[in-house]
Amino acid sequence: MTAKDALELVKEDINKVEQFLKDDIKTSVPLINEVILYLLSSGGKRLRPVFLSLSAKMCGYNGDKIPAMSAVIEYIHTATLLHDDIIDGAKYRRKRPTANSLYGNDIAVLCGDFLYSRSYITLTEYGAKDVQMILSSAALTMSEGEVIQLLKTGDINITFDDYIQIITRKTAVLFSAACEIGGRLAQVSEEKIKALKDFGYYLGLGFQMTDDILDYMGDEKATGKKNGTDLYEGKLTLPVIKLLECVDAAEKNIITDMFSKKERNENDLKTLKDIMEKYKIKDISEKTADEYINKSLSSLDIFNDNDYKKAMIALALAMVGRNA
Amino acid sequence: MTAKDALELVKEDINKVEQFLKDDIKTSVPLINEVILYLLSSGGKRLRPVFLSLSAKMCGYNGDKIPAMSAVIEYIHTATLLHDDIIDGAKYRRKRPTANSLYGNDIAVLCGDFLYSRSYITLTEYGAKDVQMILSSAALTMSEGEVIQLLKTGDINITFDDYIQIITRKTAVLFSAACEIGGRLAQVSEEKIKALKDFGYYLGLGFQMTDDILDYMGDEKATGKKNGTDLYEGKLTLPVIKLLECVDAAEKNIITDMFSKKERNENDLKTLKDIMEKYKIKDISEKTADEYINKSLSSLDIFNDNDYKKAMIALALAMVGRNA
């Protein structure tokens, strides 16, 4: 199955999610409505709702809670991006101006708060207690991840374990929650719940690793994103961490100096990429991401084959650039 | 009954709230723990928990949910203050440096997000669905209030109705929610719930009005706060709105110019206070605040007299400087 076929399988659900999002915002403040609609129509791929829907359907659930639970996840995801962009001072996301650059940091902070509250109202209205706990805990963990990431910014002594801690919280918990909720809606066994959580968790890690690799070494035309954002923001991600395990003392000094500067520029990016090329960091990093995706896929062994399972596998592979 | 006697009645409950807050934070990130403890130990008077506890007890509830529900309210209240201080660029709150000035805006944004999530986890764990809905809706409304306030900053055409809209959302909804939850815990009739909501709502309005009066005309030694914060931040509150209803054309021009400047200073404050004195704005504003507190008190007529009801009345009066 191709990724395109996989998306086709949940197209109707995703349309329902889009409709739900539009109907659900409900605010008496026109500016908030405008900002939230701007954010929600940013052309995001709704990956988390896709996996929630596929997980639910793979387990035999086809009920009406998929749009509401997906909306809650998108609210939390969007609120996190909104506040991240403020912290990173980001001017663009998906080729469009960020909300903070269009409306200012103050409005962006408050619209993030609005989205968090909106998510809990919808969660209270449609979610059972277990699902409520999964998602509010995920949101808490994500804020922790952002703090850890901030504290590790520019820290050349960051370890691979630190990195896993950060991307677990930033990315993997919400994918894990999305897949778990699919299973909870279908009321499958705890063993299957564990398998879905693991699938989402490892998928999230592999996906974030791939994103971090592309940020240094992606084809800018294909990804639509400029290389080097993480470098400019002083974030040490997988390729740099892998690189630090390989370099000699002189190269380590160059990298240390680079990250201890207040700002980094395109020359720094070129220098760093040249050293990465020397040590084949792209291959090494991709191998690591692949390991996590393989763990993700093998978590699904417990489930009988069906089209939804095939779709989850196809999309997981596409997300890390395999058989895309 | 004096305000002091009133507080004595719920002292034990408030101690339990303090203990609950300390035990409930639970984060693996030491910096988040540090920031949250700093915020929660700021010497706040826990007014909302006091009214939640008094409302519950007046209605005959003395169960074990008071600390958890009070903690949720304090989390939401604290998260709101934290993000407000970022937006206002506030350097001090209650004579201590704000979290944003101590730890930076980025950490302050994320700790606010952490507190919102923490509030919903505790709410999910301890709260029934009705209480969950009350508090998540209150948090949403509060973020709307902050946006409206931001949009009305420096706007000389602000009306009294706009002002009521803002302080309803900023302050009154959470007091109203605290009192309503007291009644919900006690499972009283919808008529009594309505009375408790009204009590909290009008109390919140009267309290915020009093705070806004003190910001221009309070005794700095007694309040511990410098006059003029709202003026410096360009916020048009009750005394200015009442003043604009009285002044002549020349004075209106002075005030308009003042609020259309980028920044205002102590000379502006003196000028404005002089015009306020001419028109007896303190008396006029206090009369308005009193009207709301009187509405608040008469909402309690439906309840039989008991010590808890007397305590609520005593504290409400103290909060607007009557029989303090």
mmCIF file of N, CA, C and O in Angstrom, chain A residues 25-29 31-32 79 83-84 86-87 106-107 109-111 113-114 116-118 120-121 123-129 132-133 136-137 139-140 143-148 150-151 165 169, chain B residues 25-29 31-32 79 83-84 86-87 105-107 109-111 113-114 116-118 120-121 123-127 129 132-133 136-137 139-140 143-148 150-151 165 169:
data_model
loop_
_atom_site.group_PDB
_atom_site.id
_atom_site.type_symbol
_atom_site.label_atom_id
_atom_site.label_comp_id
_atom_site.label_asym_id
_atom_site.label_seq_id
_atom_site.Cartn_x
_atom_site.Cartn_y
_atom_site.Cartn_z
ATOM 1 N N ILE A 25 -14.893 26.036 17.438
ATOM 2 C CA ILE A 25 -14.102 27.114 18.059
ATOM 3 C C ILE A 25 -14.952 27.989 18.977
ATOM 4 O O ILE A 25 -14.634 28.170 20.140
ATOM 5 N N LYS A 26 -16.037 28.507 18.447
ATOM 6 C CA LYS A 26 -16.997 29.266 19.271
ATOM 7 C C LYS A 26 -16.337 30.269 20.209
ATOM 8 O O LYS A 26 -16.040 29.977 21.347
ATOM 9 N N THR A 27 -16.134 31.483 19.736
ATOM 10 C CA THR A 27 -15.677 32.544 20.627
ATOM 11 C C THR A 27 -16.380 33.831 20.247
ATOM 12 O O THR A 27 -16.711 34.051 19.076
ATOM 13 N N SER A 28 -16.619 34.654 21.255
ATOM 14 C CA SER A 28 -17.280 35.936 21.001
ATOM 15 C C SER A 28 -16.264 37.007 20.612
ATOM 16 O O SER A 28 -16.628 38.151 20.403
ATOM 17 N N VAL A 29 -14.989 36.619 20.542
ATOM 18 C CA VAL A 29 -13.955 37.602 20.213
ATOM 19 C C VAL A 29 -13.450 37.346 18.787
ATOM 20 O O VAL A 29 -12.735 36.379 18.548
ATOM 21 N N LEU A 31 -11.162 38.476 16.856
ATOM 22 C CA LEU A 31 -9.726 38.331 16.602
ATOM 23 C C LEU A 31 -9.221 36.929 16.950
ATOM 24 O O LEU A 31 -8.394 36.355 16.236
ATOM 25 N N ILE A 32 -9.740 36.375 18.056
ATOM 26 C CA ILE A 32 -9.332 35.016 18.437
ATOM 27 C C ILE A 32 -9.764 34.043 17.342
ATOM 28 O O ILE A 32 -8.996 33.181 16.903
ATOM 29 N N ALA A 79 -1.510 24.679 19.879
ATOM 30 C CA ALA A 79 -1.132 25.570 20.993
ATOM 31 C C ALA A 79 0.367 25.456 21.266
ATOM 32 O O ALA A 79 1.047 26.463 21.503
ATOM 33 N N HIS A 83 3.117 28.571 20.926
ATOM 34 C CA HIS A 83 4.001 29.044 21.997
ATOM 35 C C HIS A 83 5.469 28.771 21.664
ATOM 36 O O HIS A 83 6.342 29.577 21.996
ATOM 37 N N ASP A 84 5.758 27.669 20.975
ATOM 38 C CA ASP A 84 7.144 27.398 20.527
ATOM 39 C C ASP A 84 7.647 28.489 19.608
ATOM 40 O O ASP A 84 8.799 28.915 19.704
ATOM 41 N N ILE A 86 6.814 31.532 19.467
ATOM 42 C CA ILE A 86 7.140 32.738 20.244
ATOM 43 C C ILE A 86 8.532 32.586 20.849
ATOM 44 O O ILE A 86 9.374 33.477 20.763
ATOM 45 N N ILE A 87 8.744 31.429 21.482
ATOM 46 C CA ILE A 87 10.015 31.193 22.184
ATOM 47 C C ILE A 87 11.186 31.191 21.193
ATOM 48 O O ILE A 87 12.246 31.741 21.472
ATOM 49 N N ASP A 106 1.918 38.885 22.251
ATOM 50 C CA ASP A 106 0.887 38.912 23.296
ATOM 51 C C ASP A 106 -0.357 38.148 22.861
ATOM 52 O O ASP A 106 -0.876 37.293 23.587
ATOM 53 N N ILE A 107 -0.821 38.481 21.659
ATOM 54 C CA ILE A 107 -2.004 37.785 21.137
ATOM 55 C C ILE A 107 -1.698 36.297 20.951
ATOM 56 O O ILE A 107 -2.543 35.432 21.232
ATOM 57 N N VAL A 109 0.397 34.399 22.672
ATOM 58 C CA VAL A 109 0.368 33.719 23.979
ATOM 59 C C VAL A 109 -1.082 33.436 24.371
ATOM 60 O O VAL A 109 -1.438 32.307 24.734
ATOM 61 N N LEU A 110 -1.943 34.450 24.244
ATOM 62 C CA LEU A 110 -3.331 34.310 24.700
ATOM 63 C C LEU A 110 -4.126 33.350 23.831
ATOM 64 O O LEU A 110 -4.977 32.611 24.336
ATOM 65 N N CYS A 111 -3.857 33.335 22.531
ATOM 66 C CA CYS A 111 -4.564 32.384 21.670
ATOM 67 C C CYS A 111 -4.112 30.950 21.973
ATOM 68 O O CYS A 111 -4.908 30.018 21.862
ATOM 69 N N ASP A 113 -3.331 29.963 24.999
ATOM 70 C CA ASP A 113 -4.098 29.670 26.223
ATOM 71 C C ASP A 113 -5.549 29.327 25.881
ATOM 72 O O ASP A 113 -6.141 28.408 26.457
ATOM 73 N N PHE A 114 -6.103 30.094 24.947
ATOM 74 C CA PHE A 114 -7.472 29.819 24.499
ATOM 75 C C PHE A 114 -7.564 28.392 23.959
ATOM 76 O O PHE A 114 -8.491 27.646 24.288
ATOM 77 N N TYR A 116 -5.644 25.765 24.597
ATOM 78 C CA TYR A 116 -5.552 24.769 25.676
ATOM 79 C C TYR A 116 -6.916 24.610 26.354
ATOM 80 O O TYR A 116 -7.394 23.495 26.568
ATOM 81 N N SER A 117 -7.542 25.742 26.676
ATOM 82 C CA SER A 117 -8.846 25.665 27.345
ATOM 83 C C SER A 117 -9.892 25.034 26.431
ATOM 84 O O SER A 117 -10.690 24.207 26.850
ATOM 85 N N ARG A 118 -9.861 25.439 25.154
ATOM 86 C CA ARG A 118 -10.789 24.857 24.173
ATOM 87 C C ARG A 118 -10.614 23.337 24.128
ATOM 88 O O ARG A 118 -11.600 22.594 24.058
ATOM 89 N N TYR A 120 -9.672 21.339 26.482
ATOM 90 C CA TYR A 120 -10.209 20.661 27.659
ATOM 91 C C TYR A 120 -11.730 20.706 27.708
ATOM 92 O O TYR A 120 -12.353 19.797 28.244
ATOM 93 N N ILE A 121 -12.315 21.764 27.139
ATOM 94 C CA ILE A 121 -13.779 21.791 27.081
ATOM 95 C C ILE A 121 -14.275 20.659 26.182
ATOM 96 O O ILE A 121 -15.170 19.883 26.558
ATOM 97 N N LEU A 123 -12.679 18.006 25.348
ATOM 98 C CA LEU A 123 -12.298 16.745 26.000
ATOM 99 C C LEU A 123 -13.312 16.365 27.076
ATOM 100 O O LEU A 123 -13.695 15.195 27.208
ATOM 101 N N THR A 124 -13.759 17.359 27.851
ATOM 102 C CA THR A 124 -14.753 17.099 28.894
ATOM 103 C C THR A 124 -16.079 16.686 28.268
ATOM 104 O O THR A 124 -16.759 15.783 28.755
ATOM 105 N N GLU A 125 -16.416 17.348 27.162
ATOM 106 C CA GLU A 125 -17.707 17.090 26.530
ATOM 107 C C GLU A 125 -17.756 15.688 25.900
ATOM 108 O O GLU A 125 -18.767 15.000 26.010
ATOM 109 N N TYR A 126 -16.685 15.288 25.263
ATOM 110 C CA TYR A 126 -16.721 14.050 24.465
ATOM 111 C C TYR A 126 -15.871 12.907 25.008
ATOM 112 O O TYR A 126 -16.011 11.773 24.547
ATOM 113 N N GLY A 127 -14.943 13.203 25.934
ATOM 114 C CA GLY A 127 -13.972 12.178 26.306
ATOM 115 C C GLY A 127 -14.310 11.461 27.591
ATOM 116 O O GLY A 127 -14.804 12.073 28.534
ATOM 117 N N ALA A 128 -14.024 10.165 27.639
ATOM 118 C CA ALA A 128 -14.131 9.433 28.896
ATOM 119 C C ALA A 128 -12.923 9.791 29.758
ATOM 120 O O ALA A 128 -11.964 10.394 29.289
ATOM 121 N N LYS A 129 -13.014 9.423 31.035
ATOM 122 C CA LYS A 129 -11.982 9.812 32.001
ATOM 123 C C LYS A 129 -10.587 9.350 31.577
ATOM 124 O O LYS A 129 -9.609 10.085 31.719
ATOM 125 N N GLN A 132 -9.321 11.587 28.848
ATOM 126 C CA GLN A 132 -9.013 12.907 29.419
ATOM 127 C C GLN A 132 -7.639 12.898 30.080
ATOM 128 O O GLN A 132 -6.846 13.831 29.933
ATOM 129 N N MET A 133 -7.384 11.827 30.825
ATOM 130 C CA MET A 133 -6.112 11.756 31.550
ATOM 131 C C MET A 133 -4.938 11.609 30.579
ATOM 132 O O MET A 133 -3.892 12.235 30.775
ATOM 133 N N SER A 136 -4.470 15.221 28.900
ATOM 134 C CA SER A 136 -3.965 16.309 29.752
ATOM 135 C C SER A 136 -2.545 15.976 30.221
ATOM 136 O O SER A 136 -1.702 16.880 30.340
ATOM 137 N N SER A 137 -2.255 14.695 30.441
ATOM 138 C CA SER A 137 -0.889 14.320 30.810
ATOM 139 C C SER A 137 0.077 14.568 29.654
ATOM 140 O O SER A 137 1.212 15.001 29.861
ATOM 141 N N ALA A 139 -0.193 16.868 27.350
ATOM 142 C CA ALA A 139 0.046 18.312 27.251
ATOM 143 C C ALA A 139 1.038 18.770 28.322
ATOM 144 O O ALA A 139 1.933 19.580 28.054
ATOM 145 N N LEU A 140 0.896 18.232 29.523
ATOM 146 C CA LEU A 140 1.832 18.574 30.602
ATOM 147 C C LEU A 140 3.260 18.159 30.225
ATOM 148 O O LEU A 140 4.210 18.939 30.350
ATOM 149 N N SER A 143 4.922 20.467 27.747
ATOM 150 C CA SER A 143 5.477 21.726 28.289
ATOM 151 C C SER A 143 6.798 21.445 29.004
ATOM 152 O O SER A 143 7.728 22.249 28.943
ATOM 153 N N GLU A 144 6.897 20.291 29.665
ATOM 154 C CA GLU A 144 8.170 19.911 30.290
ATOM 155 C C GLU A 144 9.267 19.771 29.234
ATOM 156 O O GLU A 144 10.402 20.216 29.429
ATOM 157 N N GLY A 145 8.916 19.130 28.114
ATOM 158 C CA GLY A 145 9.894 18.920 27.043
ATOM 159 C C GLY A 145 10.441 20.224 26.507
ATOM 160 O O GLY A 145 11.643 20.352 26.232
ATOM 161 N N GLU A 146 9.562 21.205 26.371
ATOM 162 C CA GLU A 146 10.003 22.511 25.867
ATOM 163 C C GLU A 146 10.972 23.175 26.841
ATOM 164 O O GLU A 146 11.932 23.822 26.428
ATOM 165 N N VAL A 147 10.683 23.013 28.143
ATOM 166 C CA VAL A 147 11.596 23.601 29.146
ATOM 167 C C VAL A 147 12.961 22.905 29.081
ATOM 168 O O VAL A 147 14.007 23.567 29.072
ATOM 169 N N ILE A 148 12.960 21.574 29.012
ATOM 170 C CA ILE A 148 14.243 20.847 28.943
ATOM 171 C C ILE A 148 15.008 21.280 27.692
ATOM 172 O O ILE A 148 16.212 21.551 27.734
ATOM 173 N N LEU A 150 14.850 24.090 26.139
ATOM 174 C CA LEU A 150 15.352 25.454 26.356
ATOM 175 C C LEU A 150 16.621 25.424 27.206
ATOM 176 O O LEU A 150 17.601 26.122 26.922
ATOM 177 N N LEU A 151 16.592 24.586 28.258
ATOM 178 C CA LEU A 151 17.749 24.521 29.155
ATOM 179 C C LEU A 151 18.963 23.906 28.454
ATOM 180 O O LEU A 151 20.105 24.195 28.818
ATOM 181 N N GLN A 165 14.990 12.219 25.652
ATOM 182 C CA GLN A 165 14.065 12.814 26.643
ATOM 183 C C GLN A 165 13.277 13.968 26.034
ATOM 184 O O GLN A 165 12.078 14.094 26.242
ATOM 185 N N ARG A 169 9.160 13.957 24.814
ATOM 186 C CA ARG A 169 8.155 14.874 25.341
ATOM 187 C C ARG A 169 7.576 15.767 24.247
ATOM 188 O O ARG A 169 6.371 16.022 24.205
ATOM 189 N N ILE B 25 2.254 19.061 42.551
ATOM 190 C CA ILE B 25 2.949 19.577 41.365
ATOM 191 C C ILE B 25 3.577 18.467 40.529
ATOM 192 O O ILE B 25 3.328 18.341 39.348
ATOM 193 N N LYS B 26 4.402 17.658 41.159
ATOM 194 C CA LYS B 26 4.973 16.471 40.493
ATOM 195 C C LYS B 26 5.517 16.745 39.085
ATOM 196 O O LYS B 26 4.831 16.577 38.094
ATOM 197 N N THR B 27 6.766 17.134 38.986
ATOM 198 C CA THR B 27 7.396 17.252 37.677
ATOM 199 C C THR B 27 8.824 16.734 37.780
ATOM 200 O O THR B 27 9.454 16.842 38.841
ATOM 201 N N SER B 28 9.300 16.154 36.696
ATOM 202 C CA SER B 28 10.668 15.645 36.678
ATOM 203 C C SER B 28 11.660 16.741 36.294
ATOM 204 O O SER B 28 12.844 16.495 36.189
ATOM 205 N N VAL B 29 11.141 17.956 36.074
ATOM 206 C CA VAL B 29 12.021 19.057 35.662
ATOM 207 C C VAL B 29 12.184 20.029 36.837
ATOM 208 O O VAL B 29 11.262 20.776 37.164
ATOM 209 N N LEU B 31 13.569 22.867 37.360
ATOM 210 C CA LEU B 31 13.319 24.302 37.170
ATOM 211 C C LEU B 31 11.822 24.622 37.197
ATOM 212 O O LEU B 31 11.403 25.640 37.765
ATOM 213 N N ILE B 32 11.010 23.758 36.594
ATOM 214 C CA ILE B 32 9.556 23.980 36.622
ATOM 215 C C ILE B 32 9.064 23.959 38.066
ATOM 216 O O ILE B 32 8.302 24.831 38.504
ATOM 217 N N ALA B 79 -1.637 30.664 36.460
ATOM 218 C CA ALA B 79 -1.224 30.621 35.051
ATOM 219 C C ALA B 79 -1.621 31.926 34.352
ATOM 220 O O ALA B 79 -0.849 32.486 33.560
ATOM 221 N N HIS B 83 1.005 34.662 32.628
ATOM 222 C CA HIS B 83 0.978 35.116 31.235
ATOM 223 C C HIS B 83 0.633 36.606 31.141
ATOM 224 O O HIS B 83 1.158 37.305 30.275
ATOM 225 N N ASP B 84 -0.208 37.096 32.057
ATOM 226 C CA ASP B 84 -0.509 38.541 32.085
ATOM 227 C C ASP B 84 0.748 39.352 32.326
ATOM 228 O O ASP B 84 0.948 40.402 31.716
ATOM 229 N N ILE B 86 3.745 38.667 31.620
ATOM 230 C CA ILE B 86 4.575 38.695 30.404
ATOM 231 C C ILE B 86 4.042 39.781 29.472
ATOM 232 O O ILE B 86 4.791 40.611 28.962
ATOM 233 N N ILE B 87 2.730 39.750 29.262
ATOM 234 C CA ILE B 87 2.104 40.677 28.323
ATOM 235 C C ILE B 87 2.266 42.127 28.800
ATOM 236 O O ILE B 87 2.549 43.018 28.011
ATOM 237 N N ASN B 105 10.880 35.436 29.781
ATOM 238 C CA ASN B 105 9.547 35.218 29.219
ATOM 239 C C ASN B 105 9.323 33.783 28.758
ATOM 240 O O ASN B 105 8.230 33.239 28.899
ATOM 241 N N ASP B 106 10.367 33.169 28.177
ATOM 242 C CA ASP B 106 10.193 31.831 27.600
ATOM 243 C C ASP B 106 9.795 30.821 28.664
ATOM 244 O O ASP B 106 8.816 30.076 28.510
ATOM 245 N N ILE B 107 10.552 30.817 29.754
ATOM 246 C CA ILE B 107 10.246 29.886 30.850
ATOM 247 C C ILE B 107 8.871 30.223 31.441
ATOM 248 O O ILE B 107 8.091 29.325 31.780
ATOM 249 N N VAL B 109 6.236 31.553 29.916
ATOM 250 C CA VAL B 109 5.179 31.042 29.028
ATOM 251 C C VAL B 109 4.985 29.546 29.273
ATOM 252 O O VAL B 109 3.857 29.065 29.476
ATOM 253 N N LEU B 110 6.080 28.801 29.293
ATOM 254 C CA LEU B 110 5.991 27.337 29.400
ATOM 255 C C LEU B 110 5.494 26.893 30.772
ATOM 256 O O LEU B 110 4.748 25.910 30.872
ATOM 257 N N CYS B 111 5.868 27.610 31.824
ATOM 258 C CA CYS B 111 5.370 27.246 33.158
ATOM 259 C C CYS B 111 3.875 27.542 33.261
ATOM 260 O O CYS B 111 3.149 26.829 33.955
ATOM 261 N N ASP B 113 1.838 27.187 30.698
ATOM 262 C CA ASP B 113 1.259 26.033 29.988
ATOM 263 C C ASP B 113 1.249 24.798 30.889
ATOM 264 O O ASP B 113 0.274 24.030 30.915
ATOM 265 N N PHE B 114 2.347 24.623 31.609
ATOM 266 C CA PHE B 114 2.431 23.499 32.546
ATOM 267 C C PHE B 114 1.286 23.580 33.561
ATOM 268 O O PHE B 114 0.611 22.589 33.843
ATOM 269 N N TYR B 116 -1.642 25.131 33.305
ATOM 270 C CA TYR B 116 -2.934 24.814 32.686
ATOM 271 C C TYR B 116 -3.115 23.291 32.606
ATOM 272 O O TYR B 116 -4.159 22.762 32.970
ATOM 273 N N SER B 117 -2.091 22.598 32.121
ATOM 274 C CA SER B 117 -2.201 21.136 32.000
ATOM 275 C C SER B 117 -2.345 20.493 33.373
ATOM 276 O O SER B 117 -3.148 19.580 33.558
ATOM 277 N N ARG B 118 -1.558 20.975 34.325
ATOM 278 C CA ARG B 118 -1.637 20.448 35.688
ATOM 279 C C ARG B 118 -3.063 20.612 36.229
ATOM 280 O O ARG B 118 -3.596 19.717 36.875
ATOM 281 N N TYR B 120 -5.859 20.613 34.593
ATOM 282 C CA TYR B 120 -6.811 19.672 34.005
ATOM 283 C C TYR B 120 -6.566 18.243 34.444
ATOM 284 O O TYR B 120 -7.501 17.456 34.524
ATOM 285 N N ILE B 121 -5.300 17.913 34.748
ATOM 286 C CA ILE B 121 -5.041 16.568 35.269
ATOM 287 C C ILE B 121 -5.728 16.415 36.632
ATOM 288 O O ILE B 121 -6.439 15.441 36.884
ATOM 289 N N LEU B 123 -8.149 18.186 37.789
ATOM 290 C CA LEU B 123 -9.589 18.288 37.553
ATOM 291 C C LEU B 123 -10.164 16.946 37.086
ATOM 292 O O LEU B 123 -11.245 16.538 37.522
ATOM 293 N N THR B 124 -9.434 16.269 36.199
ATOM 294 C CA THR B 124 -9.886 14.967 35.710
ATOM 295 C C THR B 124 -9.879 13.945 36.836
ATOM 296 O O THR B 124 -10.787 13.122 36.965
ATOM 297 N N GLU B 125 -8.847 14.033 37.670
ATOM 298 C CA GLU B 125 -8.689 13.052 38.744
ATOM 299 C C GLU B 125 -9.785 13.209 39.806
ATOM 300 O O GLU B 125 -10.315 12.225 40.291
ATOM 301 N N TYR B 126 -10.114 14.453 40.163
ATOM 302 C CA TYR B 126 -10.992 14.682 41.313
ATOM 303 C C TYR B 126 -12.358 15.263 40.972
ATOM 304 O O TYR B 126 -13.243 15.272 41.814
ATOM 305 N N GLY B 127 -12.512 15.799 39.764
ATOM 306 C CA GLY B 127 -13.718 16.569 39.487
ATOM 307 C C GLY B 127 -14.765 15.785 38.725
ATOM 308 O O GLY B 127 -14.440 15.008 37.829
ATOM 309 N N LYS B 129 -17.957 15.745 36.013
ATOM 310 C CA LYS B 129 -18.046 16.362 34.690
ATOM 311 C C LYS B 129 -18.544 17.812 34.746
ATOM 312 O O LYS B 129 -18.042 18.674 34.022
ATOM 313 N N GLN B 132 -15.752 20.003 35.907
ATOM 314 C CA GLN B 132 -14.749 20.100 34.838
ATOM 315 C C GLN B 132 -15.162 21.145 33.813
ATOM 316 O O GLN B 132 -14.351 21.943 33.349
ATOM 317 N N MET B 133 -16.445 21.110 33.466
ATOM 318 C CA MET B 133 -16.921 22.033 32.439
ATOM 319 C C MET B 133 -16.900 23.480 32.943
ATOM 320 O O MET B 133 -16.518 24.387 32.206
ATOM 321 N N SER B 136 -13.049 24.565 32.958
ATOM 322 C CA SER B 136 -12.377 24.742 31.665
ATOM 323 C C SER B 136 -13.029 25.891 30.892
ATOM 324 O O SER B 136 -12.335 26.645 30.199
ATOM 325 N N SER B 137 -14.338 26.071 31.072
ATOM 326 C CA SER B 137 -14.998 27.218 30.433
ATOM 327 C C SER B 137 -14.519 28.533 31.037
ATOM 328 O O SER B 137 -14.325 29.521 30.318
ATOM 329 N N ALA B 139 -11.579 29.139 32.302
ATOM 330 C CA ALA B 139 -10.225 29.411 31.796
ATOM 331 C C ALA B 139 -10.287 29.964 30.370
ATOM 332 O O ALA B 139 -9.563 30.900 30.019
ATOM 333 N N LEU B 140 -11.175 29.395 29.557
ATOM 334 C CA LEU B 140 -11.332 29.891 28.184
ATOM 335 C C LEU B 140 -11.791 31.351 28.190
ATOM 336 O O LEU B 140 -11.231 32.196 27.493
ATOM 337 N N SER B 143 -9.056 33.814 28.974
ATOM 338 C CA SER B 143 -8.132 34.152 27.879
ATOM 339 C C SER B 143 -8.805 35.130 26.912
ATOM 340 O O SER B 143 -8.158 36.038 26.380
ATOM 341 N N GLU B 144 -10.120 34.973 26.724
ATOM 342 C CA GLU B 144 -10.849 35.940 25.889
ATOM 343 C C GLU B 144 -10.782 37.341 26.504
ATOM 344 O O GLU B 144 -10.594 38.334 25.801
ATOM 345 N N GLY B 145 -10.960 37.411 27.817
ATOM 346 C CA GLY B 145 -10.935 38.696 28.512
ATOM 347 C C GLY B 145 -9.609 39.415 28.324
ATOM 348 O O GLY B 145 -9.571 40.634 28.120
ATOM 349 N N GLU B 146 -8.534 38.653 28.383
ATOM 350 C CA GLU B 146 -7.210 39.265 28.211
ATOM 351 C C GLU B 146 -7.054 39.823 26.796
ATOM 352 O O GLU B 146 -6.443 40.872 26.598
ATOM 353 N N VAL B 147 -7.594 39.100 25.809
ATOM 354 C CA VAL B 147 -7.503 39.595 24.425
ATOM 355 C C VAL B 147 -8.315 40.884 24.274
ATOM 356 O O VAL B 147 -7.839 41.867 23.705
ATOM 357 N N ILE B 148 -9.537 40.879 24.816
ATOM 358 C CA ILE B 148 -10.366 42.091 24.716
ATOM 359 C C ILE B 148 -9.650 43.262 25.397
ATOM 360 O O ILE B 148 -9.582 44.371 24.865
ATOM 361 N N LEU B 150 -6.492 43.708 25.808
ATOM 362 C CA LEU B 150 -5.368 44.113 24.963
ATOM 363 C C LEU B 150 -5.854 44.986 23.811
ATOM 364 O O LEU B 150 -5.240 46.006 23.484
ATOM 365 N N LEU B 151 -6.971 44.588 23.206
ATOM 366 C CA LEU B 151 -7.495 45.346 22.067
ATOM 367 C C LEU B 151 -8.003 46.720 22.494
ATOM 368 O O LEU B 151 -8.012 47.661 21.701
ATOM 369 N N GLN B 165 -17.442 43.886 30.441
ATOM 370 C CA GLN B 165 -17.089 42.680 29.668
ATOM 371 C C GLN B 165 -15.700 42.179 30.032
ATOM 372 O O GLN B 165 -15.481 40.978 30.202
ATOM 373 N N ARG B 169 -14.735 38.740 32.480
ATOM 374 C CA ARG B 169 -13.906 37.626 32.023
ATOM 375 C C ARG B 169 -12.629 37.489 32.840
ATOM 376 O O ARG B 169 -12.211 36.395 33.193
#
